[in-house]
mmCIF file of C-alpha atoms in Angstrom:
data_model
loop_
_atom_site.group_PDB
_atom_site.id
_atom_site.type_symbol
_atom_site.label_atom_id
_atom_site.label_comp_id
_atom_site.label_asym_id
_atom_site.label_seq_id
_atom_site.Cartn_x
_atom_site.Cartn_y
_atom_site.Cartn_z
ATOM 1 C CA MET A 3 -2.152 -43.914 3.957
ATOM 2 C CA ALA A 4 -3.486 -41.701 1.176
ATOM 3 C CA SER A 5 -5.691 -43.532 -1.294
ATOM 4 C CA CYS A 6 -4.675 -41.448 -4.318
ATOM 5 C CA VAL A 7 -1.837 -42.776 -6.472
ATOM 6 C CA PRO A 8 0.091 -40.400 -8.792
ATOM 7 C CA VAL A 9 -0.624 -40.945 -12.459
ATOM 8 C CA GLN A 10 1.973 -39.717 -14.955
ATOM 9 C CA ALA A 11 -0.647 -39.273 -17.639
ATOM 10 C CA ALA A 12 -2.383 -36.661 -15.537
ATOM 11 C CA ALA A 13 0.418 -34.188 -16.175
ATOM 12 C CA THR A 14 0.427 -34.679 -19.933
ATOM 13 C CA ALA A 15 -3.218 -35.211 -20.741
ATOM 14 C CA ALA A 16 -4.831 -32.756 -23.110
ATOM 15 C CA ASN A 17 -7.550 -31.971 -20.611
ATOM 16 C CA THR A 18 -5.296 -31.401 -17.583
ATOM 17 C CA GLU A 19 -7.575 -28.609 -16.416
ATOM 18 C CA GLU A 20 -10.334 -31.160 -15.814
ATOM 19 C CA VAL A 21 -8.331 -33.817 -13.969
ATOM 20 C CA CYS A 22 -6.524 -34.070 -10.665
ATOM 21 C CA ALA A 23 -2.850 -33.252 -11.257
ATOM 22 C CA ASN A 24 -1.807 -36.112 -8.998
ATOM 23 C CA CYS A 25 -4.102 -39.106 -9.498
ATOM 24 C CA GLY A 26 -5.757 -38.254 -12.802
ATOM 25 C CA LYS A 27 -9.338 -38.393 -11.579
ATOM 26 C CA GLU A 28 -11.690 -36.436 -13.798
ATOM 27 C CA GLY A 29 -13.862 -33.768 -12.285
ATOM 28 C CA SER A 30 -17.529 -34.673 -11.885
ATOM 29 C CA ASP A 31 -20.516 -34.116 -9.639
ATOM 30 C CA GLU A 32 -18.957 -36.566 -7.189
ATOM 31 C CA VAL A 33 -15.333 -35.429 -7.610
ATOM 32 C CA LYS A 34 -14.995 -31.699 -7.035
ATOM 33 C CA LEU A 35 -11.645 -30.427 -8.269
ATOM 34 C CA LYS A 36 -10.104 -27.400 -6.588
ATOM 35 C CA ASN A 37 -7.404 -25.095 -7.939
ATOM 36 C CA CYS A 38 -4.007 -24.716 -6.376
ATOM 37 C CA THR A 39 -4.699 -21.351 -4.756
ATOM 38 C CA ALA A 40 -1.103 -20.170 -5.172
ATOM 39 C CA CYS A 41 -0.632 -20.585 -8.921
ATOM 40 C CA PHE A 42 -3.995 -21.719 -10.366
ATOM 41 C CA LEU A 43 -2.094 -23.930 -12.813
ATOM 42 C CA VAL A 44 -3.405 -27.293 -11.616
ATOM 43 C CA LYS A 45 -6.347 -28.818 -9.791
ATOM 44 C CA TYR A 46 -6.662 -31.496 -7.132
ATOM 45 C CA CYS A 47 -9.412 -33.816 -6.014
ATOM 46 C CA GLY A 48 -8.398 -33.524 -2.377
ATOM 47 C CA VAL A 49 -5.826 -32.491 0.194
ATOM 48 C CA ASP A 50 -4.079 -35.875 0.078
ATOM 49 C CA CYS A 51 -3.357 -35.541 -3.633
ATOM 50 C CA GLN A 52 -2.174 -31.983 -3.178
ATOM 51 C CA LYS A 53 0.301 -33.060 -0.485
ATOM 52 C CA ILE A 54 1.621 -35.965 -2.572
ATOM 53 C CA HIS A 55 2.058 -33.771 -5.639
ATOM 54 C CA ARG A 56 3.607 -30.884 -3.710
ATOM 55 C CA LYS A 57 7.249 -31.831 -4.275
ATOM 56 C CA GLN A 58 6.748 -32.264 -8.018
ATOM 57 C CA HIS A 59 4.678 -29.092 -8.355
ATOM 58 C CA LYS A 60 6.577 -26.816 -5.969
ATOM 59 C CA LYS A 61 8.984 -25.203 -8.453
ATOM 60 C CA ALA A 62 6.400 -24.402 -11.129
ATOM 61 C CA CYS A 63 3.960 -23.227 -8.464
ATOM 62 C CA LYS A 64 6.470 -20.849 -6.923
ATOM 63 C CA GLU A 65 7.436 -19.394 -10.301
ATOM 64 C CA ARG A 66 3.840 -18.852 -11.391
ATOM 65 C CA ALA A 67 2.842 -17.393 -8.018
ATOM 66 C CA ALA A 68 5.664 -14.857 -8.361
ATOM 67 C CA GLU A 69 4.476 -13.999 -11.880
ATOM 68 C CA LEU A 70 0.907 -13.464 -10.678
ATOM 69 C CA LYS A 71 2.133 -11.260 -7.849
ATOM 70 C CA ASP A 72 4.165 -9.126 -10.256
ATOM 71 C CA GLU A 73 1.257 -8.852 -12.678
ATOM 72 C CA LYS A 74 -0.905 -7.453 -9.909
ATOM 73 C CA LEU A 75 1.851 -5.256 -8.472
ATOM 74 C CA TYR A 76 2.709 -3.573 -11.763
ATOM 75 C CA SER A 77 -0.820 -3.345 -13.185
ATOM 76 C CA HIS A 78 -2.478 -1.700 -10.157
ATOM 77 C CA GLY A 79 -1.951 1.732 -8.632
ATOM 78 C CA HIS A 80 -1.247 3.776 -11.758
ATOM 79 C CA GLU A 81 -3.644 6.519 -10.660
ATOM 80 C CA ARG A 82 -3.086 8.713 -7.638
ATOM 81 C CA ALA A 83 -4.995 7.950 -4.455
ATOM 82 C CA GLU A 84 -8.194 9.810 -3.640
ATOM 83 C CA GLY A 85 -6.521 11.616 -0.751
ATOM 84 C CA ASP A 86 -4.071 13.267 -3.170
ATOM 85 C CA PHE A 87 -6.851 15.394 -4.659
ATOM 86 C CA CYS A 88 -8.098 18.678 -3.234
ATOM 87 C CA PRO A 89 -11.758 18.256 -2.169
ATOM 88 C CA LEU A 90 -12.562 21.801 -3.342
ATOM 89 C CA CYS A 91 -11.064 22.155 -6.830
ATOM 90 C CA LEU A 92 -10.785 18.368 -7.327
ATOM 91 C CA LEU A 93 -7.307 18.758 -8.824
ATOM 92 C CA ALA A 94 -4.349 16.578 -7.917
ATOM 93 C CA ILE A 95 -2.157 18.266 -5.315
ATOM 94 C CA PRO A 96 1.463 18.523 -6.538
ATOM 95 C CA PHE A 97 4.201 16.645 -4.712
ATOM 96 C CA PRO A 98 5.393 17.025 -2.039
ATOM 97 C CA LEU A 99 1.934 17.265 -0.517
ATOM 98 C CA LYS A 100 3.111 18.980 2.674
ATOM 99 C CA VAL A 101 4.513 21.884 0.660
ATOM 100 C CA HIS A 102 1.520 22.345 -1.615
ATOM 101 C CA SER A 103 -1.354 21.720 0.776
ATOM 102 C CA SER A 104 -2.718 22.446 4.222
ATOM 103 C CA TYR A 105 -4.253 19.900 6.616
ATOM 104 C CA ASN A 106 -7.366 20.942 8.540
ATOM 105 C CA ALA A 107 -7.909 19.157 11.852
ATOM 106 C CA CYS A 108 -11.578 20.130 12.033
ATOM 107 C CA CYS A 109 -12.636 18.030 9.033
ATOM 108 C CA THR A 110 -9.404 16.073 8.323
ATOM 109 C CA LYS A 111 -9.364 17.439 4.782
ATOM 110 C CA THR A 112 -6.185 18.331 2.915
ATOM 111 C CA ILE A 113 -6.691 21.524 0.906
ATOM 112 C CA CYS A 114 -4.384 22.610 -1.911
ATOM 113 C CA LYS A 115 -2.540 25.912 -1.522
ATOM 114 C CA GLY A 116 -4.469 27.423 -4.418
ATOM 115 C CA CYS A 117 -7.828 26.949 -2.718
ATOM 116 C CA TYR A 118 -6.334 28.029 0.592
ATOM 117 C CA LEU A 119 -5.077 31.299 -0.932
ATOM 118 C CA ALA A 120 -8.406 31.836 -2.677
ATOM 119 C CA THR A 121 -10.109 31.625 0.709
ATOM 120 C CA GLU A 122 -7.669 34.158 2.152
ATOM 121 C CA ARG A 123 -8.338 36.623 -0.667
ATOM 122 C CA ARG A 124 -12.016 36.477 0.174
ATOM 123 C CA ALA A 125 -11.142 37.548 3.721
ATOM 124 C CA LEU A 126 -12.056 34.107 5.059
ATOM 125 C CA SER A 127 -8.638 33.146 6.384
ATOM 126 C CA ASP A 128 -9.992 32.648 9.902
ATOM 127 C CA ILE A 129 -12.203 29.708 8.904
ATOM 128 C CA CYS A 130 -11.607 26.298 7.352
ATOM 129 C CA SER A 131 -11.677 26.432 3.558
ATOM 130 C CA PHE A 132 -13.764 23.263 3.431
ATOM 131 C CA CYS A 133 -16.136 23.047 6.400
ATOM 132 C CA ARG A 134 -16.069 26.744 7.413
ATOM 133 C CA THR A 135 -15.200 25.924 11.024
ATOM 134 C CA PRO A 136 -13.153 28.658 12.758
ATOM 135 C CA ILE A 137 -9.424 27.903 12.657
ATOM 136 C CA SER A 138 -7.961 26.511 15.893
ATOM 137 C CA LYS A 139 -6.148 29.195 17.875
ATOM 138 C CA THR A 140 -4.372 26.959 20.393
ATOM 139 C CA SER A 141 -2.641 23.580 20.405
ATOM 140 C CA GLU A 142 -5.193 22.275 22.889
ATOM 141 C CA GLU A 143 -8.047 23.222 20.594
ATOM 142 C CA ALA A 144 -6.392 21.616 17.565
ATOM 143 C CA LEU A 145 -5.670 18.420 19.519
ATOM 144 C CA GLY A 146 -9.236 18.325 20.788
ATOM 145 C CA ARG A 147 -10.585 18.492 17.252
ATOM 146 C CA ILE A 148 -8.334 15.672 16.100
ATOM 147 C CA GLN A 149 -9.357 13.529 19.062
ATOM 148 C CA LYS A 150 -13.014 14.215 18.311
ATOM 149 C CA ARG A 151 -12.539 12.869 14.795
ATOM 150 C CA VAL A 152 -10.549 9.937 16.190
ATOM 151 C CA ALA A 153 -13.498 9.053 18.427
ATOM 152 C CA ALA A 154 -15.616 8.934 15.271
ATOM 153 C CA LYS A 155 -13.142 6.405 13.785
ATOM 154 C CA ASP A 156 -11.954 8.749 11.047
ATOM 155 C CA PRO A 157 -8.882 6.945 9.614
ATOM 156 C CA GLU A 158 -7.140 10.153 8.540
ATOM 157 C CA ALA A 159 -7.629 11.693 11.975
ATOM 158 C CA ILE A 160 -6.225 8.566 13.623
ATOM 159 C CA SER A 161 -3.250 8.717 11.265
ATOM 160 C CA GLU A 162 -2.723 12.402 12.062
ATOM 161 C CA LEU A 163 -2.862 11.711 15.799
ATOM 162 C CA GLY A 164 -0.122 9.158 15.184
ATOM 163 C CA VAL A 165 1.972 11.902 13.589
ATOM 164 C CA VAL A 166 1.328 14.143 16.598
ATOM 165 C CA HIS A 167 2.554 11.420 18.961
ATOM 166 C CA PHE A 168 5.530 10.569 16.756
ATOM 167 C CA TYR A 169 6.867 14.132 16.713
ATOM 168 C CA GLY A 170 5.636 15.149 20.148
ATOM 169 C CA ALA A 171 3.498 17.977 18.758
ATOM 170 C CA LEU A 172 0.507 19.868 20.196
ATOM 171 C CA GLY A 173 1.795 19.467 23.739
ATOM 172 C CA LEU A 174 2.128 15.674 23.658
ATOM 173 C CA GLU A 175 5.319 13.757 24.428
ATOM 174 C CA LYS A 176 7.112 11.823 21.710
ATOM 175 C CA ASP A 177 5.885 8.244 21.607
ATOM 176 C CA ALA A 178 6.866 6.267 18.505
ATOM 177 C CA THR A 179 5.205 3.084 19.758
ATOM 178 C CA ARG A 180 1.886 4.835 20.307
ATOM 179 C CA ALA A 181 2.246 6.414 16.870
ATOM 180 C CA PHE A 182 2.800 3.025 15.246
ATOM 181 C CA ASN A 183 -0.260 1.566 16.965
ATOM 182 C CA LEU A 184 -2.398 4.466 15.774
ATOM 183 C CA TRP A 185 -1.101 4.140 12.221
ATOM 184 C CA SER A 186 -1.877 0.424 12.308
ATOM 185 C CA GLU A 187 -5.447 1.171 13.359
ATOM 186 C CA ALA A 188 -5.813 3.824 10.666
ATOM 187 C CA ALA A 189 -4.410 1.495 8.002
ATOM 188 C CA GLU A 190 -6.937 -1.176 8.945
ATOM 189 C CA LEU A 191 -9.655 1.432 8.424
ATOM 190 C CA GLY A 192 -8.330 2.210 4.943
ATOM 191 C CA SER A 193 -5.795 5.027 5.298
ATOM 192 C CA ILE A 194 -3.090 4.774 2.631
ATOM 193 C CA THR A 195 -1.144 7.531 4.377
ATOM 194 C CA ALA A 196 -1.014 5.450 7.549
ATOM 195 C CA LEU A 197 0.019 2.362 5.592
ATOM 196 C CA PHE A 198 2.996 4.247 4.176
ATOM 197 C CA LYS A 199 3.971 5.462 7.642
ATOM 198 C CA ILE A 200 3.789 1.888 8.965
ATOM 199 C CA SER A 201 6.130 0.754 6.209
ATOM 200 C CA MET A 202 8.649 3.465 7.078
ATOM 201 C CA ALA A 203 8.409 2.542 10.766
ATOM 202 C CA TYR A 204 9.176 -1.088 9.940
ATOM 203 C CA TYR A 205 12.011 -0.093 7.624
ATOM 204 C CA ARG A 206 13.679 2.178 10.181
ATOM 205 C CA GLY A 207 12.685 0.293 13.327
ATOM 206 C CA GLU A 208 10.849 3.279 14.812
ATOM 207 C CA GLY A 209 8.210 2.330 17.367
ATOM 208 C CA VAL A 210 8.434 -1.309 16.302
ATOM 209 C CA ALA A 211 11.124 -3.923 15.735
ATOM 210 C CA GLN A 212 12.868 -3.365 12.412
ATOM 211 C CA ASP A 213 11.514 -5.682 9.729
ATOM 212 C CA LYS A 214 12.371 -4.700 6.166
ATOM 213 C CA ALA A 215 10.394 -7.609 4.713
ATOM 214 C CA LYS A 216 7.211 -6.274 6.335
ATOM 215 C CA ALA A 217 8.113 -2.775 5.164
ATOM 216 C CA ILE A 218 8.283 -4.009 1.575
ATOM 217 C CA ARG A 219 4.932 -5.796 1.889
ATOM 218 C CA CYS A 220 3.339 -2.595 3.197
ATOM 219 C CA TRP A 221 4.883 -0.580 0.365
ATOM 220 C CA GLU A 222 3.522 -3.075 -2.143
ATOM 221 C CA SER A 223 0.036 -2.854 -0.673
ATOM 222 C CA ALA A 224 0.101 0.956 -0.640
ATOM 223 C CA ALA A 225 1.641 1.180 -4.124
ATOM 224 C CA MET A 226 -1.168 -0.904 -5.602
ATOM 225 C CA ARG A 227 -3.597 1.635 -4.145
ATOM 226 C CA GLY A 228 -1.905 4.615 -5.777
ATOM 227 C CA CYS A 229 0.732 5.688 -3.246
ATOM 228 C CA ALA A 230 3.551 7.203 -5.318
ATOM 229 C CA GLU A 231 5.913 7.389 -2.328
ATOM 230 C CA SER A 232 5.530 3.664 -1.670
ATOM 231 C CA ARG A 233 6.030 2.862 -5.340
ATOM 232 C CA THR A 234 9.224 4.908 -5.364
ATOM 233 C CA MET A 235 10.522 3.154 -2.253
ATOM 234 C CA LEU A 236 9.980 -0.190 -3.987
ATOM 235 C CA GLY A 237 12.013 1.139 -6.889
ATOM 236 C CA CYS A 238 14.793 2.133 -4.500
ATOM 237 C CA VAL A 239 14.813 -1.346 -2.956
ATOM 238 C CA GLU A 240 15.085 -2.957 -6.390
ATOM 239 C CA LEU A 241 17.832 -0.514 -7.315
ATOM 240 C CA GLU A 242 19.807 -1.461 -4.207
ATOM 241 C CA ASN A 243 19.471 -5.106 -5.232
ATOM 242 C CA TRP A 244 20.672 -4.327 -8.772
ATOM 243 C CA ASN A 245 17.310 -5.266 -10.270
ATOM 244 C CA PHE A 246 17.358 -2.358 -12.698
ATOM 245 C CA ASP A 247 14.449 -3.469 -14.897
ATOM 246 C CA ARG A 248 12.133 -3.831 -11.914
ATOM 247 C CA ALA A 249 13.344 -0.544 -10.434
ATOM 248 C CA VAL A 250 12.649 1.337 -13.665
ATOM 249 C CA ARG A 251 9.139 -0.103 -13.882
ATOM 250 C CA HIS A 252 8.343 1.198 -10.399
ATOM 251 C CA PHE A 253 9.975 4.565 -11.023
ATOM 252 C CA MET A 254 8.120 5.019 -14.319
ATOM 253 C CA ILE A 255 4.748 4.527 -12.655
ATOM 254 C CA SER A 256 5.576 7.045 -9.915
ATOM 255 C CA ALA A 257 7.107 9.531 -12.339
ATOM 256 C CA LYS A 258 3.949 9.515 -14.463
ATOM 257 C CA MET A 259 2.034 10.473 -11.321
ATOM 258 C CA GLY A 260 4.317 13.491 -10.912
ATOM 259 C CA PHE A 261 6.683 12.223 -8.222
ATOM 260 C CA LYS A 262 10.032 13.910 -8.876
ATOM 261 C CA LYS A 263 12.116 11.523 -6.756
ATOM 262 C CA ALA A 264 11.047 8.694 -9.052
ATOM 263 C CA LEU A 265 12.277 10.670 -12.048
ATOM 264 C CA ASP A 266 15.577 11.221 -10.243
ATOM 265 C CA GLY A 267 15.797 7.459 -9.744
ATOM 266 C CA ILE A 268 15.418 6.880 -13.475
ATOM 267 C CA LYS A 269 18.142 9.441 -14.183
ATOM 268 C CA GLU A 270 20.441 7.666 -11.741
ATOM 269 C CA ILE A 271 20.024 4.381 -13.600
ATOM 270 C CA PHE A 272 20.594 5.836 -17.044
#
């Protein structure tokens, strides 16, 4: 049986931050109090006290944990991710990225159309704008370059190889499961692009069992790292659930980053 006995005074004492929320023991060199890691509202002298106090504390803990999560979700990711900037001119590439940029398999860099056209005007269209490697002339050559970067554990190359498998490009057969596994590996190595693709795979059930809860968690993680697409998807989810205030907050963040679909979402609400 646990030795700690709940003390009502512990919850109302003026120095609640320095006493166990369950038994009222004061913190000292002998009694080390530890925060509730979910809400950080109360402290406990041990696991036994935390278990005893759980039923009484559960509601407040859950509410505060949700508040802390929202604070982090809405305060992070207001600036675009590093991969959204051209490595040559250092300017943000307009959305949608695929329309306004070009991906180079040789160095896994995404170059804005402006820098790409500038290279062409200098009669250098047959080499990479960034690393000056000759442009791939065949699918086999392009695939080989991607695989070389994959072997070097380049997260963006791994993510791109996932795209190749997903669409069955460069002579490979379509394989959504293989694509998902590659995106998972790339996401673990830090690719925000891959993290977004994982979320869409979970949401649609492509290459993995459909799990919208996991999709939302991935969107949240990517959004806090500056992924405007993920932030907009979170806004769409909130809109579907009639949480208009939360939807607008997400859409506003994405819209300020230049994502037109987020602006369209705001127009739909108002």
